[in-house]
Short mmCIF file of N, CA and C in Angstrom, two decimals:
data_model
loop_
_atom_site.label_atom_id
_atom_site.label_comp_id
_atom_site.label_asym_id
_atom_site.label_seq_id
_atom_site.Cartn_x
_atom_site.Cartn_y
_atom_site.Cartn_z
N UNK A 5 25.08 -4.09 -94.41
CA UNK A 5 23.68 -3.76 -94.36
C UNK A 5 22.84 -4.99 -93.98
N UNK A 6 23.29 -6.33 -94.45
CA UNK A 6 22.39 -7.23 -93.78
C UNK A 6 23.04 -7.99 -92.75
N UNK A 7 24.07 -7.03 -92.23
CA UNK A 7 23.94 -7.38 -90.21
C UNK A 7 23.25 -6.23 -90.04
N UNK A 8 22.65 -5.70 -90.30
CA UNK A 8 22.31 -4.88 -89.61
C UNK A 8 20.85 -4.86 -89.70
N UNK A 9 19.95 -5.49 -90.47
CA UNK A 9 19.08 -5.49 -90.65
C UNK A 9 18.14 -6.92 -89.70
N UNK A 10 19.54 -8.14 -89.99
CA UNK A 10 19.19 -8.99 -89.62
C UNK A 10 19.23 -8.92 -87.83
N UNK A 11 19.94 -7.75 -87.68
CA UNK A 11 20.32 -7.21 -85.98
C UNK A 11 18.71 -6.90 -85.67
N UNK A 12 18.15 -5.69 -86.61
CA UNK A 12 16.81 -4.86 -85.77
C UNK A 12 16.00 -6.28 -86.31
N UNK A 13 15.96 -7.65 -87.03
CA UNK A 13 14.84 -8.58 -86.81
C UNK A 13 14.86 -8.99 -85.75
N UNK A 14 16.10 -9.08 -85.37
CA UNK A 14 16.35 -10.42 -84.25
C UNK A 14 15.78 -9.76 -83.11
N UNK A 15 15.95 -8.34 -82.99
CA UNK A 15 15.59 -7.53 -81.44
C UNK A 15 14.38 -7.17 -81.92
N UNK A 16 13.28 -7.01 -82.99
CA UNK A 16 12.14 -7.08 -82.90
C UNK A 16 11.21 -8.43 -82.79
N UNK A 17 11.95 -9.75 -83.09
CA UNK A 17 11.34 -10.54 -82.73
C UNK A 17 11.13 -11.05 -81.07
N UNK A 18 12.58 -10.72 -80.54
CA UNK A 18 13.07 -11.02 -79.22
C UNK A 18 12.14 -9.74 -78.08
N UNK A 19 11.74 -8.68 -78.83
CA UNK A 19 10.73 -7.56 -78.09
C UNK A 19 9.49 -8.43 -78.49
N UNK A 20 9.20 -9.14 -79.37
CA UNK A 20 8.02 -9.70 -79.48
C UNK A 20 7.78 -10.14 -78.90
N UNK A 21 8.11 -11.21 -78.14
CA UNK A 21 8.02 -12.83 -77.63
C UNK A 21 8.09 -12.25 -75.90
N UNK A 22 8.97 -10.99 -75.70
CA UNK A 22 8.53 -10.73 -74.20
C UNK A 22 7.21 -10.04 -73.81
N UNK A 23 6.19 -10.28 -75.19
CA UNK A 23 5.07 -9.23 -74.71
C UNK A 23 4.17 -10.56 -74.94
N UNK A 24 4.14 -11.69 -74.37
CA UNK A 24 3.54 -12.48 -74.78
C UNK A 24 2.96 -12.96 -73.80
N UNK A 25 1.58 -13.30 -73.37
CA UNK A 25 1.57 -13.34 -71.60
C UNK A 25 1.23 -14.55 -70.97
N UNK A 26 1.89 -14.36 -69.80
CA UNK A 26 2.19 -15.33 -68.99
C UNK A 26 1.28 -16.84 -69.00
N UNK A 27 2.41 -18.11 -68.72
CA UNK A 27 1.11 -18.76 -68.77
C UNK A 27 0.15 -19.10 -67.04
N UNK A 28 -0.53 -19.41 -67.58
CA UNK A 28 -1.76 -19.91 -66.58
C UNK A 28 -0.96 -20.51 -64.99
N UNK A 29 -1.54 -19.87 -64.01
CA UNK A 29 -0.82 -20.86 -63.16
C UNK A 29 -1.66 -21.68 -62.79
N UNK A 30 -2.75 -21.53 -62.43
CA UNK A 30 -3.61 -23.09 -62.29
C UNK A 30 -3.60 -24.45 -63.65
N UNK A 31 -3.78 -25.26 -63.25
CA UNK A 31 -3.82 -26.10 -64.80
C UNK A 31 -4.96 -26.32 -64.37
N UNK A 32 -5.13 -26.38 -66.02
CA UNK A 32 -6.85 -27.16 -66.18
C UNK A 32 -7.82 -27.56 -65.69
N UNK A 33 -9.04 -27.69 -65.49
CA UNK A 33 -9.43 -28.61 -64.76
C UNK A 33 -9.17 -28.99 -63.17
N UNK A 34 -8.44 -27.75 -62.80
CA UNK A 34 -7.81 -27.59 -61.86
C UNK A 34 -9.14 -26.88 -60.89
N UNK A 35 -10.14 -26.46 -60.93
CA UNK A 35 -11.15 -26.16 -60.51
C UNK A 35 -12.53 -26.89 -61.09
N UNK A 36 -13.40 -26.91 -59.50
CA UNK A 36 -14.31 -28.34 -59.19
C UNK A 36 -15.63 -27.31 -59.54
N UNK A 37 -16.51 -27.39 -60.41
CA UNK A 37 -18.02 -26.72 -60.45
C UNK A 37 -18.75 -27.61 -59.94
N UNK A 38 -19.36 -26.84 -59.24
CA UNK A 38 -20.82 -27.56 -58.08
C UNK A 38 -22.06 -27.05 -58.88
N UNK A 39 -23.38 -27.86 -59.19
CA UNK A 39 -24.23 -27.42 -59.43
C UNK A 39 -25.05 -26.84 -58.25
N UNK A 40 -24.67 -27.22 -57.45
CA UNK A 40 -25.44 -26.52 -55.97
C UNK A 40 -24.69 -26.86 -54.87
N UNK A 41 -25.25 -25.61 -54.08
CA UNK A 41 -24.08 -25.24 -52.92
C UNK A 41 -24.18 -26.32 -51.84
N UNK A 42 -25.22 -27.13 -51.87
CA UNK A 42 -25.40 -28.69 -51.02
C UNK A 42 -24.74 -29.24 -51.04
N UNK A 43 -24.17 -29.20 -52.06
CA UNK A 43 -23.27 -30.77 -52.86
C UNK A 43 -21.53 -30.44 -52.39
N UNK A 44 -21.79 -29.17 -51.64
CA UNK A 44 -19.65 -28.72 -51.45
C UNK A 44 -19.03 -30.17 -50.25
N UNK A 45 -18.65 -30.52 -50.71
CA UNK A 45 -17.64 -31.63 -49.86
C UNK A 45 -18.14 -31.44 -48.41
N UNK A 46 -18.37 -32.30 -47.69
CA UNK A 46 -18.63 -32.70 -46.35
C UNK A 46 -17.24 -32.12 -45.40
N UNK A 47 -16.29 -32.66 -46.26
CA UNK A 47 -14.54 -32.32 -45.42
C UNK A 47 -14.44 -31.33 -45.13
N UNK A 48 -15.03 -30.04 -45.76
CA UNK A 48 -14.37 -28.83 -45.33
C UNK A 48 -15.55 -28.06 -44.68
N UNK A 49 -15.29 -27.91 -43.71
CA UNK A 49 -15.81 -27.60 -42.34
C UNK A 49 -15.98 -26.00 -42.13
N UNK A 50 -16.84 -25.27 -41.73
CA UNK A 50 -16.50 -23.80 -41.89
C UNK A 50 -15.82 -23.25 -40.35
N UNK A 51 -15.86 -24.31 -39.60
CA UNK A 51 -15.05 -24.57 -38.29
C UNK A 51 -13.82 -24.38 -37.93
N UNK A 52 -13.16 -24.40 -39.65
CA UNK A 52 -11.60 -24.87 -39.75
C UNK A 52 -11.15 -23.53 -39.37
N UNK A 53 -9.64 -23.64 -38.92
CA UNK A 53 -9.02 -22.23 -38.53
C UNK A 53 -8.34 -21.93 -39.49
N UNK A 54 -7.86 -21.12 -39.81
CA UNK A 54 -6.55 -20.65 -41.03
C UNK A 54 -5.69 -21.30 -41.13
N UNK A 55 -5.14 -21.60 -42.26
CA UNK A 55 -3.82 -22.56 -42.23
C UNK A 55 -2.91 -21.40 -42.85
N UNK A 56 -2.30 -20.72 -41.75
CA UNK A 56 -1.29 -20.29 -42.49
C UNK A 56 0.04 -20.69 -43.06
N UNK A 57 0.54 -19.88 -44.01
CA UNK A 57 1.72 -20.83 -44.81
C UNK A 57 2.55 -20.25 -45.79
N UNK A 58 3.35 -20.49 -46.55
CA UNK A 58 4.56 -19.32 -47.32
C UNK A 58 3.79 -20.01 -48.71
N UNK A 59 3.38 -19.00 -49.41
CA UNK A 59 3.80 -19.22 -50.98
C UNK A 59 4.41 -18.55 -52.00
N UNK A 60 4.29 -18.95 -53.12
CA UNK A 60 5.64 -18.07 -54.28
C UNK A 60 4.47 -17.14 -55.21
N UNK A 61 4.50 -15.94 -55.03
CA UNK A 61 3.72 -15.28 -55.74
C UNK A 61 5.08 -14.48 -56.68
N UNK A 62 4.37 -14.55 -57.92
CA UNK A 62 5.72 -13.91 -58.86
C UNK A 62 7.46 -13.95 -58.81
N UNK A 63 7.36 -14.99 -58.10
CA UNK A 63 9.28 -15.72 -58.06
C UNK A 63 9.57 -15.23 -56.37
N UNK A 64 8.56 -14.82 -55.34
CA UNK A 64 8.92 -14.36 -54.39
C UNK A 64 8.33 -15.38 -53.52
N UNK A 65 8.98 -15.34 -52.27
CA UNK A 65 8.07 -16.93 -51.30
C UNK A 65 7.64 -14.99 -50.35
N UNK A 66 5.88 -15.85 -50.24
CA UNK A 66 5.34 -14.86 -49.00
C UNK A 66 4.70 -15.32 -48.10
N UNK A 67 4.33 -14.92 -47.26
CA UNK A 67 3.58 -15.39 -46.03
C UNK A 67 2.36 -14.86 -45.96
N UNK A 68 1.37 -15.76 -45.64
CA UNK A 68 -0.13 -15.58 -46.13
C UNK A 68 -0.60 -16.01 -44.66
N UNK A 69 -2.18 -15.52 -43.73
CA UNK A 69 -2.36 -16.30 -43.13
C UNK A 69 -3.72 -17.41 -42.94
N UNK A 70 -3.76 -16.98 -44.82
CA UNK A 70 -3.96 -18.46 -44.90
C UNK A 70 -4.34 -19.01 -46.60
N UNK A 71 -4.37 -20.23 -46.55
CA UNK A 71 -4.50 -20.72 -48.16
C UNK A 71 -5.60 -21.61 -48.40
N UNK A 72 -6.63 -21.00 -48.95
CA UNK A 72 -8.08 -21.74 -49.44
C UNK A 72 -7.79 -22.83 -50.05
N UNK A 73 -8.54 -24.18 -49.73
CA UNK A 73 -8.52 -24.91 -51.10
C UNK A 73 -9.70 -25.42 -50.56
N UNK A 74 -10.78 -25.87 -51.51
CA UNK A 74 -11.60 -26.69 -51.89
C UNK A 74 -12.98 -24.81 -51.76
N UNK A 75 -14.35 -25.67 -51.22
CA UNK A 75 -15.52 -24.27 -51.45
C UNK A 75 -15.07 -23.61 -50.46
N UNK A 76 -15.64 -22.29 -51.20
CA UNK A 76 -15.31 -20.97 -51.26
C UNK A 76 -15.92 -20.24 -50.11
N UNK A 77 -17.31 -21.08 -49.98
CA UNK A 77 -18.32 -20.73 -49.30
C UNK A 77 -18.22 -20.97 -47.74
N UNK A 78 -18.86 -20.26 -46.53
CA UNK A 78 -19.00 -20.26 -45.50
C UNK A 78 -17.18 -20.62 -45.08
N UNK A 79 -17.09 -18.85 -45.19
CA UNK A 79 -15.82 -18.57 -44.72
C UNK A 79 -15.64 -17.00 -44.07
N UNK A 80 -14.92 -16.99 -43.52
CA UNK A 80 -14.41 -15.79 -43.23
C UNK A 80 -13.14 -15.08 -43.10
N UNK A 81 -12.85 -14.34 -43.76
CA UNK A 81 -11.35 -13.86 -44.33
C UNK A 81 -10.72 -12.82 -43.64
N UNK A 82 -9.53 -12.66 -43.11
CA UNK A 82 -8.89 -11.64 -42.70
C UNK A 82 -7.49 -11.48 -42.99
N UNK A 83 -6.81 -10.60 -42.92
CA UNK A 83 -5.23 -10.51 -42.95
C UNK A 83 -4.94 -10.52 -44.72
N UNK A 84 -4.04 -11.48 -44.98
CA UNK A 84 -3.53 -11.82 -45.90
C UNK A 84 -4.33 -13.50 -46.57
N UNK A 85 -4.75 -13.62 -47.56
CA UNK A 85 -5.30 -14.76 -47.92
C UNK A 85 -4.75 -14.97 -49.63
N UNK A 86 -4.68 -16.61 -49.67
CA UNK A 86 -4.31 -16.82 -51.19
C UNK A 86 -4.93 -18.44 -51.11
N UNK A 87 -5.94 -17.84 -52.14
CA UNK A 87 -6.73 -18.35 -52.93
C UNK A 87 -6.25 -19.64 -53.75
N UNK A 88 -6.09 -21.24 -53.85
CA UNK A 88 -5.19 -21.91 -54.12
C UNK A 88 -6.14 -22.25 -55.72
N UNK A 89 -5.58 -23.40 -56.54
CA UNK A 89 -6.19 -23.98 -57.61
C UNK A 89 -7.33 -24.62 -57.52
N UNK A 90 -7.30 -25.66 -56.34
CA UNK A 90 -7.63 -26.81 -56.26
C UNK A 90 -9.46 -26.09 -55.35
N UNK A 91 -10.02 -25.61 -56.18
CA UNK A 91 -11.01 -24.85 -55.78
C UNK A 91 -13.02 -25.69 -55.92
N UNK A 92 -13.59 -25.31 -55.23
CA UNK A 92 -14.92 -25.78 -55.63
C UNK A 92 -15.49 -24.77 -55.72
N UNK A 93 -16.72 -24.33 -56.80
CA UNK A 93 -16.97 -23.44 -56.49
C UNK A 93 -18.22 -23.39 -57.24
N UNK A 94 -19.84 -22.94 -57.14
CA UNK A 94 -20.67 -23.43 -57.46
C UNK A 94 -21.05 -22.71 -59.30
N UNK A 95 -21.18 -23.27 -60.28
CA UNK A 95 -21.34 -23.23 -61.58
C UNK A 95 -21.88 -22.07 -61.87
N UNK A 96 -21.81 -21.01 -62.62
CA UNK A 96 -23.08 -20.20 -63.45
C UNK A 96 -23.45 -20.04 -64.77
N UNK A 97 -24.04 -19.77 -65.35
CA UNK A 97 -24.42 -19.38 -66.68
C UNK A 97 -24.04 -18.24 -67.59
N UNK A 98 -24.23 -17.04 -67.22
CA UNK A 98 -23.85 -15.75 -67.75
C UNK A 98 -22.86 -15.46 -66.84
N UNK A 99 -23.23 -14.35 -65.88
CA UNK A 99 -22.40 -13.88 -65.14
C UNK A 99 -21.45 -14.78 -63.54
N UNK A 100 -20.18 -15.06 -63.69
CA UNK A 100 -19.33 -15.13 -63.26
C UNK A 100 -19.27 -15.07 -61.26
N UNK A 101 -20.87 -15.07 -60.86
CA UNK A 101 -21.41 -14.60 -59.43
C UNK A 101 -21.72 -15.71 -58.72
N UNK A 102 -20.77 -16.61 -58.16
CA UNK A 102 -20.42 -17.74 -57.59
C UNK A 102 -21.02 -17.76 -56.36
N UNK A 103 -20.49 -16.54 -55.76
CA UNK A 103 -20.34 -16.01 -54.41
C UNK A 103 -21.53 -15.16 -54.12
N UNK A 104 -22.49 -15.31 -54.87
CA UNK A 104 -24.13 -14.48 -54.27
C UNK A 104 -24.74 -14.98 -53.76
N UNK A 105 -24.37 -16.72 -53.44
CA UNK A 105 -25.49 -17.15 -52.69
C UNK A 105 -24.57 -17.97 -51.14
N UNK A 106 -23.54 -17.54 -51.77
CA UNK A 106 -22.42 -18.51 -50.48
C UNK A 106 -22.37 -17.14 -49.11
N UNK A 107 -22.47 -17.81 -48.16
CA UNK A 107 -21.73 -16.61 -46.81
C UNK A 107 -20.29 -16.48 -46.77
N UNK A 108 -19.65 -15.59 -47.15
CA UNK A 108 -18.31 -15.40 -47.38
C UNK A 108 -18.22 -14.39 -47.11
N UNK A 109 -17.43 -13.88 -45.96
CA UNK A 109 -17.10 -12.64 -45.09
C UNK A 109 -16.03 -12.03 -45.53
N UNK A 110 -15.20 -10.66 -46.26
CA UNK A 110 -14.25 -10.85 -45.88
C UNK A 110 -13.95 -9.08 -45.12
N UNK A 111 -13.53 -9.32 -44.23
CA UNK A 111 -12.78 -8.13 -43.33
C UNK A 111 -12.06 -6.99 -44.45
N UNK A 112 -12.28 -5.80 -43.44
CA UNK A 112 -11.90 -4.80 -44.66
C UNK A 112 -10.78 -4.88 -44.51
N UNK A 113 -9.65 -4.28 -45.26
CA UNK A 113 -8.51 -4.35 -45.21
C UNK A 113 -7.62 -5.76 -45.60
N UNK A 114 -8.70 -6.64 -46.20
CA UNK A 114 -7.93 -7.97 -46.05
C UNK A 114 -7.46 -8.17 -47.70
N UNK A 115 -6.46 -8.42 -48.21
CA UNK A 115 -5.39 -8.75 -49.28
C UNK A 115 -5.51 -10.22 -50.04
N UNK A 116 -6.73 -10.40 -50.85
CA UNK A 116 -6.87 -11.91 -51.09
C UNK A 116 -5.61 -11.67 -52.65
N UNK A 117 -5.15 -13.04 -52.69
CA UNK A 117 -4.51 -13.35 -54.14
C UNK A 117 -5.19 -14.19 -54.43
N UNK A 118 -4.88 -14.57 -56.26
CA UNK A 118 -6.08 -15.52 -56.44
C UNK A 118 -5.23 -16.31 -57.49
N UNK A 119 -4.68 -17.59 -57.18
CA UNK A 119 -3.94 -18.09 -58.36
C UNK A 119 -4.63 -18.24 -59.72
N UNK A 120 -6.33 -18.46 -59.72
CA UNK A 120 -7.04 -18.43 -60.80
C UNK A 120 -6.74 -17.49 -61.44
N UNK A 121 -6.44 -16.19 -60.82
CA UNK A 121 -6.19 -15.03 -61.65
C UNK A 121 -4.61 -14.42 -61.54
N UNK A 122 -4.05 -15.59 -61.95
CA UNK A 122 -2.85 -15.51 -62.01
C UNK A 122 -1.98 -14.38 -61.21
N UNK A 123 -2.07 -15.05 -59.57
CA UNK A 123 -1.77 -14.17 -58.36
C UNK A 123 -1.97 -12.95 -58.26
N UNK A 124 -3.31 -12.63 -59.03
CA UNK A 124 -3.65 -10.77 -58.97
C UNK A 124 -4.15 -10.89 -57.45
N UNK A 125 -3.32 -9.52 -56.86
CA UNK A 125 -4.09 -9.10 -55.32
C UNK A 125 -5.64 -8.34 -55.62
N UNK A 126 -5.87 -8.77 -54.68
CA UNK A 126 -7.23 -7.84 -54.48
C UNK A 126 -7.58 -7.25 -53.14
N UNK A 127 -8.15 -6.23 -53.29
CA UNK A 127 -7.97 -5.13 -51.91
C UNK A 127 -9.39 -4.83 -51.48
N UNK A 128 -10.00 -5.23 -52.49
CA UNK A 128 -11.69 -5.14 -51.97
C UNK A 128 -12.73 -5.96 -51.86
N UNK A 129 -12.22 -6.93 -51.63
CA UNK A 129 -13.16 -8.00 -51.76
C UNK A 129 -13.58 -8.85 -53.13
N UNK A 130 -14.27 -9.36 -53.02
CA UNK A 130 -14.45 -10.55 -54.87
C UNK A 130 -16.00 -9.59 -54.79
N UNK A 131 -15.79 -8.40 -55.21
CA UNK A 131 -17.40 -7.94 -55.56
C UNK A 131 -17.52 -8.38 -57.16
N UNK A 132 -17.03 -8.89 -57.69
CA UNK A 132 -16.78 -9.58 -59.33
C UNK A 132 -17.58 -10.58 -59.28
N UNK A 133 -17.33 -11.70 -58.38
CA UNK A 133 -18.31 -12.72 -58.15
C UNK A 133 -19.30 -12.96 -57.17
N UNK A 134 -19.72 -11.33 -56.61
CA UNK A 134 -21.00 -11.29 -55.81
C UNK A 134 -21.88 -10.32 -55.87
N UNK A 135 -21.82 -10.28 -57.41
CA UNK A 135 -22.65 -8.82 -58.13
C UNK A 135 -22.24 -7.50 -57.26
N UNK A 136 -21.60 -7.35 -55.98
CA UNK A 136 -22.34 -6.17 -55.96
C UNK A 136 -20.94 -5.40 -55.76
N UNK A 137 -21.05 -4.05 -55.58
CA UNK A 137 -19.94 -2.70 -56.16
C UNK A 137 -19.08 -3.00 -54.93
N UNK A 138 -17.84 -2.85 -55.43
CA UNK A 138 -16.75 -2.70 -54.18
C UNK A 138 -17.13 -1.36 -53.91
N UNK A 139 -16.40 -1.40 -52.30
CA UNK A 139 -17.04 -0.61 -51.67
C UNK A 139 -15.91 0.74 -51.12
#
């Protein structure tokens, strides 16, 4: 009786510990807050073309055609896009709406991932951080 008891702890602790969730894939501090959209780095150019490139979303390598890093702002998105850590992106207070004052295009049909959000796809655009209703 106490193998058998000590059997259903061991497989209720071991069911425990797989419901435990994932950690973070960005680290810390791993994203840059701008108090204003003036201040986004000089380097990144809204000129730039896509850098496309393979990354590992959930233990799988994929092909993206292309991978953001630094502001968010004065861009335009198509195809497949993934969203990297190493992000700027301008500060808010209450609501989470980064992207209401930036020009950020993105094409319908276009597939952003977002390592901030621990490689969740998204199919409609970031209407989360630009107040307004996916569409």
């Amino acid at each position: 009786m106490k193998y058998f008891l000590a059997l259903i702890y061991l497989s209720l602790l071991l069911f425990a510990s797989a419901c435990q969730p994932a950690a973070p894939i960005c680290p810390p501090d791993s994203i840059t807050y701008i108090s204003d959209s003036s201040q986004f780095s000089a380097s990144s150019s809204p000129d730039q073309s896509p850098l496309p490139g393979q990354v590992e979303i959930n233990g799988k390598s994929m092909s993206v055609d292309d991978v953001i890093h630094g502001p968010l702002c004065d861009s335009q998105w198509s195809g497949t896009i993934y969203v990297a850590c190493d992000l700027q992106i301008i500060e808010w207070q209450e609501d989470p709406t980064f992207l209401k004052e930036c020009s950020l295009s993105i094409e319908p049909g276009t597939v952003v991932y977002v390592a901030a959000h621990n490689d969740d796809p998204y199919y409609k655009g970031c209407s989360c951080h630009t107040g307004e209703d996916p569409q």
